[in-house]
Tab-separated table of C-alpha atoms in Angstrom:
chain	number	residue	atom	x	y	z
A	1457	MET	CA	15.605	90.731	196.371
A	1458	THR	CA	18.489	88.190	196.535
A	1459	THR	CA	17.908	84.625	197.596
A	1460	SER	CA	20.182	81.650	197.813
A	1461	ASP	CA	17.698	79.367	196.027
A	1462	PRO	CA	19.224	78.446	192.666
A	1463	THR	CA	15.811	77.525	191.258
A	1464	SER	CA	14.501	81.072	191.809
A	1465	HIS	CA	12.832	82.586	188.762
A	1466	GLU	CA	13.735	86.108	189.844
A	1467	THR	CA	15.931	88.081	187.381
A	1468	PRO	CA	18.017	90.514	189.298
A	1469	THR	CA	19.928	93.250	187.563
A	1470	PRO	CA	23.538	94.196	188.287
A	1471	THR	CA	22.755	97.787	189.243
A	1472	SER	CA	24.112	97.326	192.775
A	1473	GLN	CA	27.621	96.777	191.538
A	1474	VAL	CA	27.952	97.505	187.787
A	1475	SER	CA	25.577	98.855	185.206
A	1476	VAL	CA	24.125	96.535	182.602
A	1477	LYS	CA	26.003	98.433	179.959
A	1478	THR	CA	29.331	97.860	181.683
A	1479	LEU	CA	28.475	94.162	182.201
A	1480	ARG	CA	27.803	93.764	178.505
A	1481	GLN	CA	31.039	95.587	177.580
A	1482	VAL	CA	32.970	93.368	179.919
A	1483	THR	CA	31.324	90.167	178.566
A	1484	PHE	CA	31.989	91.240	175.045
A	1485	ALA	CA	35.714	91.903	175.839
A	1486	GLY	CA	36.049	88.500	177.557
A	1487	PHE	CA	34.315	86.872	174.627
A	1488	ALA	CA	36.306	88.572	171.892
A	1489	GLY	CA	39.657	87.901	173.498
A	1490	THR	CA	38.699	84.256	174.234
A	1491	VAL	CA	37.673	83.736	170.660
A	1492	VAL	CA	41.088	84.967	169.509
A	1493	GLU	CA	42.999	82.785	172.082
A	1494	TRP	CA	41.152	79.577	171.272
A	1495	PHE	CA	41.002	80.107	167.539
A	1496	ASP	CA	44.818	80.344	167.713
A	1497	PHE	CA	45.047	77.262	169.862
A	1498	ALA	CA	42.479	75.324	167.796
A	1499	VAL	CA	44.211	75.751	164.488
A	1500	TYR	CA	46.972	73.340	165.410
A	1501	GLY	CA	44.566	70.595	166.069
A	1502	PHE	CA	42.766	71.011	162.666
A	1503	MET	CA	46.050	71.228	160.886
A	1504	ALA	CA	47.512	68.199	162.634
A	1505	THR	CA	47.466	65.830	159.726
A	1506	ILE	CA	49.267	68.392	157.442
A	1507	ILE	CA	51.632	69.473	160.097
A	1508	ALA	CA	52.585	65.741	160.598
A	1509	THR	CA	53.796	65.643	156.915
A	1510	VAL	CA	55.472	69.078	156.994
A	1511	PHE	CA	57.491	68.613	160.189
A	1512	PHE	CA	57.900	64.780	160.426
A	1513	PRO	CA	58.126	63.733	156.719
A	1514	ASP	CA	60.356	60.681	157.418
A	1515	SER	CA	57.924	58.949	159.798
A	1516	ASN	CA	55.041	56.749	158.713
A	1517	GLY	CA	51.541	58.091	159.000
A	1518	ALA	CA	50.722	56.791	162.587
A	1519	VAL	CA	54.098	57.701	164.011
A	1520	ALA	CA	54.074	61.192	162.494
A	1521	LEU	CA	50.600	61.801	163.780
A	1522	LEU	CA	51.670	60.696	167.296
A	1523	GLN	CA	54.585	63.041	167.164
A	1524	THR	CA	52.437	65.946	166.133
A	1525	PHE	CA	49.970	65.174	168.948
A	1526	ALA	CA	52.885	64.843	171.405
A	1527	ILE	CA	53.768	68.448	170.576
A	1528	PHE	CA	50.026	69.230	170.968
A	1529	ALA	CA	50.280	67.758	174.446
A	1530	VAL	CA	53.470	69.773	175.339
A	1531	ALA	CA	51.536	72.983	175.141
A	1532	PHE	CA	49.104	71.650	177.695
A	1533	ALA	CA	51.921	70.563	179.990
A	1534	LEU	CA	52.893	74.345	180.072
A	1535	ARG	CA	49.290	75.453	180.896
A	1536	PRO	CA	49.420	74.703	184.652
A	1537	LEU	CA	52.645	76.739	184.827
A	1538	GLY	CA	50.956	79.564	182.929
A	1539	GLY	CA	47.886	79.254	185.145
A	1540	ALA	CA	49.971	79.557	188.260
A	1541	PHE	CA	52.239	82.351	186.988
A	1542	PHE	CA	49.553	84.521	185.338
A	1543	GLY	CA	47.089	83.656	188.123
A	1544	MET	CA	49.371	85.019	190.881
A	1545	LEU	CA	49.970	88.070	188.753
A	1546	GLY	CA	46.247	88.489	188.119
A	1547	ASP	CA	45.538	88.261	191.774
A	1548	ARG	CA	48.225	90.841	192.465
A	1549	ILE	CA	48.027	93.426	189.736
A	1550	GLY	CA	44.626	92.837	188.274
A	1551	ARG	CA	42.620	90.623	185.927
A	1552	LYS	CA	42.473	93.179	182.988
A	1553	ASN	CA	46.328	93.660	182.668
A	1554	ILE	CA	46.952	89.895	182.554
A	1555	LEU	CA	44.152	89.227	179.939
A	1556	ILE	CA	45.848	91.930	177.779
A	1557	THR	CA	49.252	90.168	178.059
A	1558	THR	CA	47.862	86.665	177.380
A	1559	VAL	CA	46.070	87.537	174.165
A	1560	LEU	CA	49.236	89.262	172.736
A	1561	LEU	CA	51.435	86.363	173.696
A	1562	MET	CA	49.090	83.861	172.122
A	1563	SER	CA	48.772	85.795	168.860
A	1564	GLY	CA	52.458	86.248	168.610
A	1565	SER	CA	53.368	82.548	169.075
A	1566	THR	CA	50.596	81.447	166.737
A	1567	ALA	CA	51.778	83.715	163.954
A	1568	ALA	CA	55.251	82.431	164.553
A	1569	ILE	CA	54.135	78.919	163.768
A	1570	GLY	CA	52.832	80.151	160.387
A	1571	LEU	CA	56.344	81.540	159.594
A	1572	LEU	CA	58.349	78.483	160.515
A	1573	PRO	CA	60.457	76.768	157.877
A	1574	SER	CA	59.766	73.103	157.151
A	1575	TYR	CA	61.686	69.990	157.899
A	1576	GLU	CA	62.991	69.941	154.361
A	1577	GLN	CA	64.499	73.438	154.892
A	1578	ILE	CA	66.163	73.137	158.290
A	1579	GLY	CA	65.733	69.576	159.453
A	1580	ILE	CA	65.034	68.802	163.052
A	1581	TRP	CA	65.214	72.374	164.049
A	1582	ALA	CA	61.760	72.849	162.443
A	1583	ALA	CA	60.267	70.479	164.987
A	1584	ILE	CA	62.178	72.165	167.861
A	1585	LEU	CA	60.966	75.692	166.869
A	1586	LEU	CA	57.405	74.314	166.562
A	1587	THR	CA	57.631	72.897	170.096
A	1588	LEU	CA	58.849	76.229	171.462
A	1589	ALA	CA	56.065	78.145	169.768
A	1590	ARG	CA	53.557	75.596	171.184
A	1591	CYS	CA	55.157	76.078	174.676
A	1592	LEU	CA	54.453	79.856	174.447
A	1593	GLN	CA	50.945	79.086	173.349
A	1594	GLY	CA	50.434	76.853	176.388
A	1595	LEU	CA	51.764	79.517	178.784
A	1596	SER	CA	49.293	82.036	177.302
A	1597	ALA	CA	46.298	79.647	177.385
A	1598	GLY	CA	47.099	78.895	180.895
A	1599	GLY	CA	46.456	82.492	181.953
A	1600	GLU	CA	43.534	83.237	179.583
A	1601	TYR	CA	40.471	81.065	180.330
A	1602	ALA	CA	40.277	81.112	184.176
A	1603	GLY	CA	41.124	84.884	184.088
A	1604	ALA	CA	38.417	85.585	181.466
A	1605	VAL	CA	35.607	83.784	183.342
A	1606	THR	CA	36.745	85.295	186.580
A	1607	TYR	CA	36.751	88.768	185.069
A	1608	VAL	CA	33.227	88.375	183.685
A	1609	ILE	CA	31.617	86.581	186.608
A	1610	GLU	CA	32.999	89.022	189.114
A	1611	HIS	CA	30.989	91.640	187.405
A	1612	SER	CA	27.797	89.491	187.347
A	1613	PRO	CA	24.747	89.447	189.574
A	1614	PRO	CA	24.577	86.290	191.854
A	1615	HIS	CA	21.723	84.524	190.079
A	1616	GLN	CA	22.897	85.196	186.553
A	1617	ARG	CA	26.578	84.036	186.849
A	1618	ALA	CA	26.117	80.968	184.611
A	1619	ARG	CA	24.184	83.080	182.111
A	1620	TRP	CA	26.933	85.683	181.760
A	1621	GLY	CA	29.773	83.103	182.337
A	1622	ALA	CA	28.384	81.085	179.443
A	1623	ALA	CA	29.828	83.651	177.145
A	1624	MET	CA	33.284	82.071	177.617
A	1625	PRO	CA	32.360	78.547	176.601
A	1626	THR	CA	30.428	80.082	173.757
A	1627	ALA	CA	33.576	81.964	172.672
A	1628	THR	CA	35.557	78.681	172.852
A	1629	PHE	CA	33.178	76.733	170.735
A	1630	THR	CA	32.924	79.734	168.365
A	1631	ALA	CA	36.662	79.846	167.994
A	1632	PHE	CA	36.918	76.154	167.197
A	1633	ALA	CA	34.007	76.479	164.760
A	1634	ALA	CA	35.784	79.411	163.086
A	1635	ALA	CA	39.047	77.437	162.859
A	1636	ALA	CA	37.154	74.496	161.386
A	1637	LEU	CA	35.348	76.705	158.938
A	1638	LEU	CA	38.518	78.335	157.723
A	1639	SER	CA	40.135	74.942	157.349
A	1640	PHE	CA	37.131	73.743	155.315
A	1641	VAL	CA	37.105	76.893	153.122
A	1642	LEU	CA	40.840	76.587	152.431
A	1643	THR	CA	40.657	72.849	151.707
A	1644	THR	CA	37.758	73.080	149.303
A	1645	SER	CA	39.049	76.248	147.489
A	1646	ILE	CA	42.744	75.492	147.037
A	1647	GLY	CA	42.980	71.679	147.302
A	1648	ASP	CA	45.110	69.299	149.337
A	1649	ALA	CA	48.222	69.855	147.415
A	1650	ALA	CA	48.262	73.572	148.010
A	1651	MET	CA	47.234	73.141	151.621
A	1652	HIS	CA	50.246	71.068	152.281
A	1653	GLU	CA	52.598	73.466	150.406
A	1654	TRP	CA	51.427	76.824	151.857
A	1655	GLY	CA	47.709	76.855	152.741
A	1656	TRP	CA	48.152	75.472	156.229
A	1657	ARG	CA	50.075	78.604	157.236
A	1658	VAL	CA	47.140	80.957	156.532
A	1659	PRO	CA	45.148	80.243	159.688
A	1660	PHE	CA	48.209	80.743	161.839
A	1661	LEU	CA	49.112	84.073	160.292
A	1662	ILE	CA	45.568	85.428	160.762
A	1663	ALA	CA	46.391	85.351	164.464
A	1664	ALA	CA	48.368	88.616	164.273
A	1665	PRO	CA	45.586	91.046	163.222
A	1666	LEU	CA	43.090	89.206	165.393
A	1667	GLY	CA	45.359	89.641	168.448
A	1668	LEU	CA	45.641	93.405	167.879
A	1669	ILE	CA	41.857	93.729	167.637
A	1670	ALA	CA	41.322	91.826	170.942
A	1671	PHE	CA	44.120	93.950	172.599
A	1672	TRP	CA	42.285	97.195	171.589
A	1673	ILE	CA	38.953	95.936	172.898
A	1674	ARG	CA	40.338	94.765	176.293
A	1675	ARG	CA	42.616	97.783	177.021
A	1676	LYS	CA	39.569	100.081	177.126
A	1677	LEU	CA	37.949	98.370	180.112
A	1678	GLY	CA	38.355	98.919	183.806
A	1679	GLU	CA	39.178	96.386	186.519
A	1680	SER	CA	36.800	93.911	188.044
A	1681	PRO	CA	34.788	95.427	191.079
A	1682	MET	CA	35.701	92.497	193.391
A	1683	PHE	CA	39.332	92.873	192.747
A	1684	GLN	CA	39.094	96.593	193.431
A	1685	ASP	CA	37.358	95.890	196.702
A	1686	ALA	CA	40.168	93.420	197.755
A	1687	GLU	CA	42.732	95.895	196.530
A	1688	GLU	CA	41.428	98.581	198.874
A	1689	ASP	CA	41.667	96.239	201.847
A	1690	ASP	CA	45.076	96.831	203.299
A	1691	THR	CA	45.058	93.492	205.076
A	1692	THR	CA	44.588	91.466	201.955
A	1693	GLU	CA	47.515	89.206	200.979
A	1694	HIS	CA	47.370	88.716	197.261
A	1695	ALA	CA	47.692	85.209	195.868
A	1696	PRO	CA	50.470	83.508	197.964
A	1697	LEU	CA	51.002	80.269	196.050
A	1698	ARG	CA	51.834	78.204	199.139
A	1699	SER	CA	48.839	79.499	200.998
A	1700	THR	CA	46.595	78.969	198.015
A	1701	ILE	CA	47.519	75.283	197.651
A	1702	LYS	CA	47.390	74.710	201.420
A	1703	THR	CA	43.904	76.247	202.010
A	1704	GLN	CA	42.371	75.272	198.727
A	1705	ALA	CA	43.797	71.800	198.129
A	1706	ARG	CA	40.550	69.916	198.806
A	1707	PRO	CA	38.222	72.039	196.512
A	1708	MET	CA	40.929	72.050	193.879
A	1709	MET	CA	41.093	68.350	193.774
A	1710	ILE	CA	37.326	67.817	193.831
A	1711	LEU	CA	36.716	70.453	191.145
A	1712	GLY	CA	39.696	69.056	189.111
A	1713	GLY	CA	38.132	65.611	189.237
A	1714	TYR	CA	34.961	67.001	187.503
A	1715	ILE	CA	37.010	69.288	185.037
A	1716	SER	CA	38.760	66.081	183.833
A	1717	LEU	CA	35.426	65.253	182.111
A	1718	THR	CA	35.146	68.782	180.735
A	1719	ALA	CA	38.648	68.681	179.246
A	1720	LEU	CA	38.445	65.209	177.759
A	1721	SER	CA	34.900	65.653	176.255
A	1722	PHE	CA	35.900	69.007	174.730
A	1723	TYR	CA	38.894	67.729	172.863
A	1724	ILE	CA	37.442	64.279	171.976
A	1725	PHE	CA	34.507	66.189	170.507
A	1726	SER	CA	36.155	69.286	168.927
A	1727	THR	CA	39.701	68.265	168.006
A	1728	TYR	CA	40.168	64.573	167.908
A	1729	MET	CA	36.886	63.769	166.083
A	1730	THR	CA	38.162	65.236	162.834
A	1731	THR	CA	41.289	63.083	162.991
A	1732	PHE	CA	39.149	60.011	163.852
A	1733	LEU	CA	36.880	60.574	160.855
A	1734	ARG	CA	39.881	61.286	158.500
A	1735	GLU	CA	42.367	58.653	159.649
A	1736	VAL	CA	40.245	55.778	161.179
A	1737	VAL	CA	36.921	56.086	159.241
A	1738	GLN	CA	38.659	57.254	156.023
A	1739	LEU	CA	36.004	59.868	155.375
A	1740	ASP	CA	36.948	62.611	152.878
A	1741	ALA	CA	38.154	65.936	154.227
A	1742	VAL	CA	35.165	67.960	153.021
A	1743	PRO	CA	32.448	66.040	154.810
A	1744	VAL	CA	34.562	65.713	157.953
A	1745	LEU	CA	35.202	69.508	158.180
A	1746	ALA	CA	31.662	70.383	157.253
A	1747	SER	CA	30.088	68.179	159.867
A	1748	ASN	CA	32.622	69.469	162.502
A	1749	VAL	CA	31.756	73.091	161.612
A	1750	ILE	CA	28.037	72.455	161.991
A	1751	ALA	CA	28.486	70.549	165.308
A	1752	LEU	CA	30.729	73.241	166.730
A	1753	THR	CA	28.401	76.025	165.645
A	1754	MET	CA	25.469	74.286	167.304
A	1755	ALA	CA	27.657	73.950	170.474
A	1756	ALA	CA	28.207	77.620	170.511
A	1757	CYS	CA	24.518	78.340	170.100
A	1758	THR	CA	23.619	75.844	172.797
A	1759	ALA	CA	25.975	77.255	175.474
A	1760	PRO	CA	23.876	80.312	176.358
A	1761	LEU	CA	20.907	78.130	176.938
A	1762	ALA	CA	22.882	75.755	179.046
A	1763	GLY	CA	23.950	78.858	181.141
A	1764	ARG	CA	20.287	79.744	181.846
A	1765	ILE	CA	19.495	76.116	182.695
A	1766	CYS	CA	22.516	75.954	185.098
A	1767	ASP	CA	21.228	79.118	186.825
A	1768	ARG	CA	17.763	77.621	187.026
A	1769	PHE	CA	18.521	74.248	188.405
A	1770	GLY	CA	21.933	74.814	190.191
A	1771	ARG	CA	25.425	73.542	189.684
A	1772	ARG	CA	25.220	70.073	191.120
A	1773	LYS	CA	22.225	68.942	188.976
A	1774	THR	CA	23.961	70.341	185.920
A	1775	MET	CA	27.189	68.515	186.770
A	1776	PHE	CA	25.289	65.286	187.274
A	1777	ALA	CA	23.445	65.751	183.966
A	1778	SER	CA	26.648	66.369	181.959
A	1779	ALA	CA	28.286	63.256	183.341
A	1780	ILE	CA	25.238	61.086	182.683
A	1781	MET	CA	24.869	62.464	179.102
A	1782	LEU	CA	28.454	61.902	178.226
A	1783	GLY	CA	28.704	58.493	179.753
A	1784	ALA	CA	25.595	57.372	177.901
A	1785	ALA	CA	26.376	58.989	174.567
A	1786	ALA	CA	30.062	58.479	174.019
A	1787	ILE	CA	30.207	54.893	172.768
A	1788	PRO	CA	26.957	55.125	170.657
A	1789	GLY	CA	28.091	58.409	169.230
A	1790	TYR	CA	31.491	56.951	167.964
A	1791	ILE	CA	29.785	53.892	166.729
A	1792	ILE	CA	27.325	55.922	164.587
A	1793	ALA	CA	30.101	58.358	163.478
A	1794	SER	CA	32.334	55.401	162.301
A	1795	THR	CA	29.759	54.238	159.785
A	1796	GLY	CA	31.317	56.576	157.217
A	1797	SER	CA	28.830	59.226	155.957
A	1798	PHE	CA	28.392	62.952	156.405
A	1799	GLY	CA	24.998	62.395	158.177
A	1800	THR	CA	26.296	59.771	160.594
A	1801	ALA	CA	29.460	61.828	161.293
A	1802	LEU	CA	27.370	64.788	162.192
A	1803	LEU	CA	24.865	62.811	164.341
A	1804	GLY	CA	27.717	61.145	166.246
A	1805	GLN	CA	29.248	64.442	167.017
A	1806	LEU	CA	25.915	65.964	168.099
A	1807	MET	CA	25.342	63.152	170.509
A	1808	ILE	CA	28.572	64.002	172.393
A	1809	MET	CA	28.046	67.750	171.909
A	1810	PHE	CA	25.227	68.303	174.437
A	1811	GLY	CA	27.114	66.763	177.342
A	1812	ALA	CA	30.398	68.573	176.407
A	1813	VAL	CA	28.600	71.927	176.203
A	1814	THR	CA	26.896	71.389	179.506
A	1815	ALA	CA	30.186	70.418	181.232
A	1816	ASN	CA	31.979	73.453	179.894
A	1817	VAL	CA	29.326	75.861	180.929
A	1818	VAL	CA	29.016	74.688	184.529
A	1819	THR	CA	32.867	74.463	184.776
A	1820	ALA	CA	33.149	78.148	183.773
A	1821	VAL	CA	30.987	79.362	186.653
A	1822	LEU	CA	32.482	76.922	189.212
A	1823	LEU	CA	35.970	78.261	188.584
A	1824	THR	CA	34.714	81.590	190.188
A	1825	GLU	CA	32.298	80.352	192.748
A	1826	VAL	CA	34.438	77.730	194.404
A	1827	PHE	CA	37.375	79.913	195.395
A	1828	PRO	CA	37.573	83.254	197.445
A	1829	THR	CA	38.556	86.387	195.580
A	1830	ARG	CA	42.048	86.872	197.061
A	1831	VAL	CA	43.228	83.520	195.480
A	1832	ARG	CA	40.602	82.965	192.817
A	1833	TYR	CA	42.652	83.522	189.703
A	1834	THR	CA	45.521	81.450	191.007
A	1835	ALA	CA	43.566	78.552	192.339
A	1836	SER	CA	41.221	78.385	189.383
A	1837	GLY	CA	44.061	78.762	186.879
A	1838	ILE	CA	45.986	75.905	188.389
A	1839	THR	CA	42.912	73.629	188.778
A	1840	TYR	CA	41.543	74.247	185.347
A	1841	ASN	CA	44.899	73.910	183.481
A	1842	LEU	CA	46.198	70.965	185.391
A	1843	SER	CA	43.138	69.020	184.570
A	1844	TYR	CA	43.244	70.104	180.840
A	1845	ALA	CA	46.982	69.190	180.766
A	1846	ILE	CA	46.241	65.673	181.949
A	1847	PHE	CA	42.980	64.943	180.214
A	1848	GLY	CA	42.727	67.505	177.440
A	1849	GLY	CA	46.119	67.948	175.975
A	1850	THR	CA	46.671	64.162	175.977
A	1851	ALA	CA	43.254	63.278	174.536
A	1852	PRO	CA	44.280	63.203	170.851
A	1853	TYR	CA	47.406	61.369	171.591
A	1854	ILE	CA	45.908	58.746	173.952
A	1855	ALA	CA	42.917	58.280	171.559
A	1856	THR	CA	45.281	57.640	168.663
A	1857	TRP	CA	47.472	55.372	170.817
A	1858	LEU	CA	44.470	53.412	172.113
A	1859	ILE	CA	43.191	52.597	168.633
A	1860	ASP	CA	46.695	51.716	167.461
A	1861	VAL	CA	47.375	49.343	170.421
A	1862	THR	CA	43.828	47.743	170.801
A	1863	GLY	CA	42.748	47.865	167.154
A	1864	ASN	CA	39.347	49.009	168.487
A	1865	PRO	CA	38.143	52.247	166.848
A	1866	ILE	CA	35.699	52.807	169.676
A	1867	SER	CA	38.357	52.724	172.404
A	1868	PRO	CA	38.495	56.619	172.763
A	1869	ALA	CA	34.786	56.567	173.667
A	1870	ILE	CA	35.206	53.885	176.216
A	1871	TYR	CA	37.950	56.104	177.767
A	1872	LEU	CA	35.527	59.010	177.854
A	1873	THR	CA	32.876	56.845	179.470
A	1874	ILE	CA	35.252	55.822	182.306
A	1875	VAL	CA	36.254	59.511	182.945
A	1876	ALA	CA	32.506	60.482	183.020
A	1877	ALA	CA	31.988	57.899	185.773
A	1878	GLY	CA	34.879	59.549	187.737
A	1879	ALA	CA	33.424	62.937	187.291
A	1880	PHE	CA	30.059	61.683	188.545
A	1881	ILE	CA	31.691	60.544	191.752
A	1882	ALA	CA	33.506	63.899	192.137
A	1883	THR	CA	30.161	65.712	191.809
A	1884	THR	CA	28.885	63.854	194.907
A	1885	MET	CA	31.525	65.717	196.982
A	1886	MET	CA	30.846	69.120	195.586
A	1887	PRO	CA	28.491	71.560	197.445
A	1888	GLU	CA	25.876	73.682	195.674
A	1889	THR	CA	27.418	77.103	194.947
A	1890	ALA	CA	24.697	78.650	192.956
A	1891	GLY	CA	23.568	82.119	194.400
A	1892	ARG	CA	26.441	81.991	197.053
A	1893	GLN	CA	27.953	85.347	197.859
A	1894	LEU	CA	31.498	85.622	196.397
A	1895	GLY	CA	33.948	86.550	199.087
A	1896	ALA	CA	36.662	89.227	199.035
A	1897	GLY	CA	39.549	89.626	201.469
A	1898	LEU	CA	41.448	87.441	204.039
A	1899	ASP	CA	38.564	87.532	206.529
A	1900	ASP	CA	36.186	85.382	204.290
A	1901	GLU	CA	35.823	81.740	205.200
A	1902	PRO	CA	37.896	79.208	203.122
A	1903	ILE	CA	35.673	77.230	200.819
A	1904	THR	CA	37.234	74.037	202.258
A	1905	SER	CA	34.930	74.312	205.215
A	1906	ALA	CA	31.884	74.407	202.926
A	1907	ILE	CA	32.517	70.930	201.533
A	1908	PRO	CA	30.931	68.357	203.922
A	1909	VAL	CA	31.413	64.667	203.690
A	1910	LEU	CA	27.788	64.028	202.624
A	1911	PRO	CA	26.268	66.042	199.797
A	1912	THR	CA	23.411	67.553	201.936
A	1913	TYR	CA	23.390	71.324	202.185
A	1914	SER	CA	21.213	73.811	203.970
A	1915	LYS	CA	20.388	77.221	202.413
A	1916	VAL	CA	21.492	80.403	204.228
A	1917	LYS	CA	20.395	83.900	203.844
A	1918	PRO	CA	23.005	85.948	202.000
A	1919	SER	CA	24.289	89.196	203.364
A	1920	LYS	CA	23.536	92.495	201.717
A	1921	PRO	CA	26.192	92.999	199.006
A	1922	LYS	CA	28.688	95.698	199.702
A	1923	PRO	CA	28.761	98.595	197.259
A	1924	VAL	CA	31.918	98.425	195.158
A	1925	LYS	CA	33.533	101.341	193.196
A	1926	VAL	CA	33.788	100.747	189.468
A	1927	LYS	CA	36.311	102.394	187.198
A	1928	THR	CA	34.846	104.361	184.375
A	1929	LEU	CA	35.745	103.355	180.791
A	1930	VAL	CA	38.399	105.290	179.046
């Protein structure tokens, strides 16, 4: 029995659309590819202080770091374009084909960074080639995450969407933990001198074999059942960009207002924290990387639980909770982390971690539930990546700049607190989407009409789900 009550304890199985076996295979494929994508993307952040000396040796420490993070932000500037481009293709030719393309593009561009000559070898061209490789990474990342969560959640039963969708945030935190762990192992085993000379290249070069593994896993799966259903409808117009923006502008803006917190909290927690502890707190590399590995690992372990809680209590309560947790913990977390020991560094990160995980989990499921099938990949890709470009990609740069300008080491946490307040306001304009039937085809009602001025919502009885044909695995 299906009910629209997000607090229902009933545990439906996906037998009406896909088998449990297929759902697990789909989730594993999405998880594996996302791990590879975000491991590749994360390595740049963990190698930022070394990359600054390799590609910008003539600049002083702060300027070189700002230049490195500026290139970090460039990749995010390309993500909305990648989200729109790959999103339209994903809505036109299928989710699976695009997810295969993005993981190969990311792996190739990441491995290219590991092969780049240094500034001492070719001068300014080293930085130019680094920027081009990061642009390719940005395009790939723009088509990956929204597509992966869409692919998984379109296979999932209505009251377990957050549970299965949580695999993607879990994959993201796992990827960052793996990147941090590899950085830690390399730093402790070969030392700083060797890391600056050649060791920093190793994590980038690992991308090539990982990408081939993810490609092999993803190519064996079929297409999402909802996309197949829309594909069989001759009246369906696939992903017209102008129509997508026109009909989905309001939900895109509201959801984007909340995702700003997801993006900022993720990178303030996962990427910038290591730079803060190294450059501002002056903590040694080993305790910094060790504390970050532990915090990211705990984040990956916490995400599945957050998915179940999100299904249990609904999206709005989860969104409010994440905004409150981050708003309350950001400043104390940074103050504690800045005291300069391994224990306090870990505790400060864990204080921010719970809110960041919660925000990432609810964002994953909202990307699918807020938009109708015919434009879902496009609308979610643009919304997610535009928010990440503005608030995620710029997070390390703005945090470094704020400390440099104000002289206040806690200024990044103040910035995060302000954004958390904005996300709280955006949540008041978001309807409850837990348990809602996902639409397919041009005849479904645009989500804009489901967003009232006041956040009061009535429950409706869902219609009986339409059986959907599923391609067998090859």
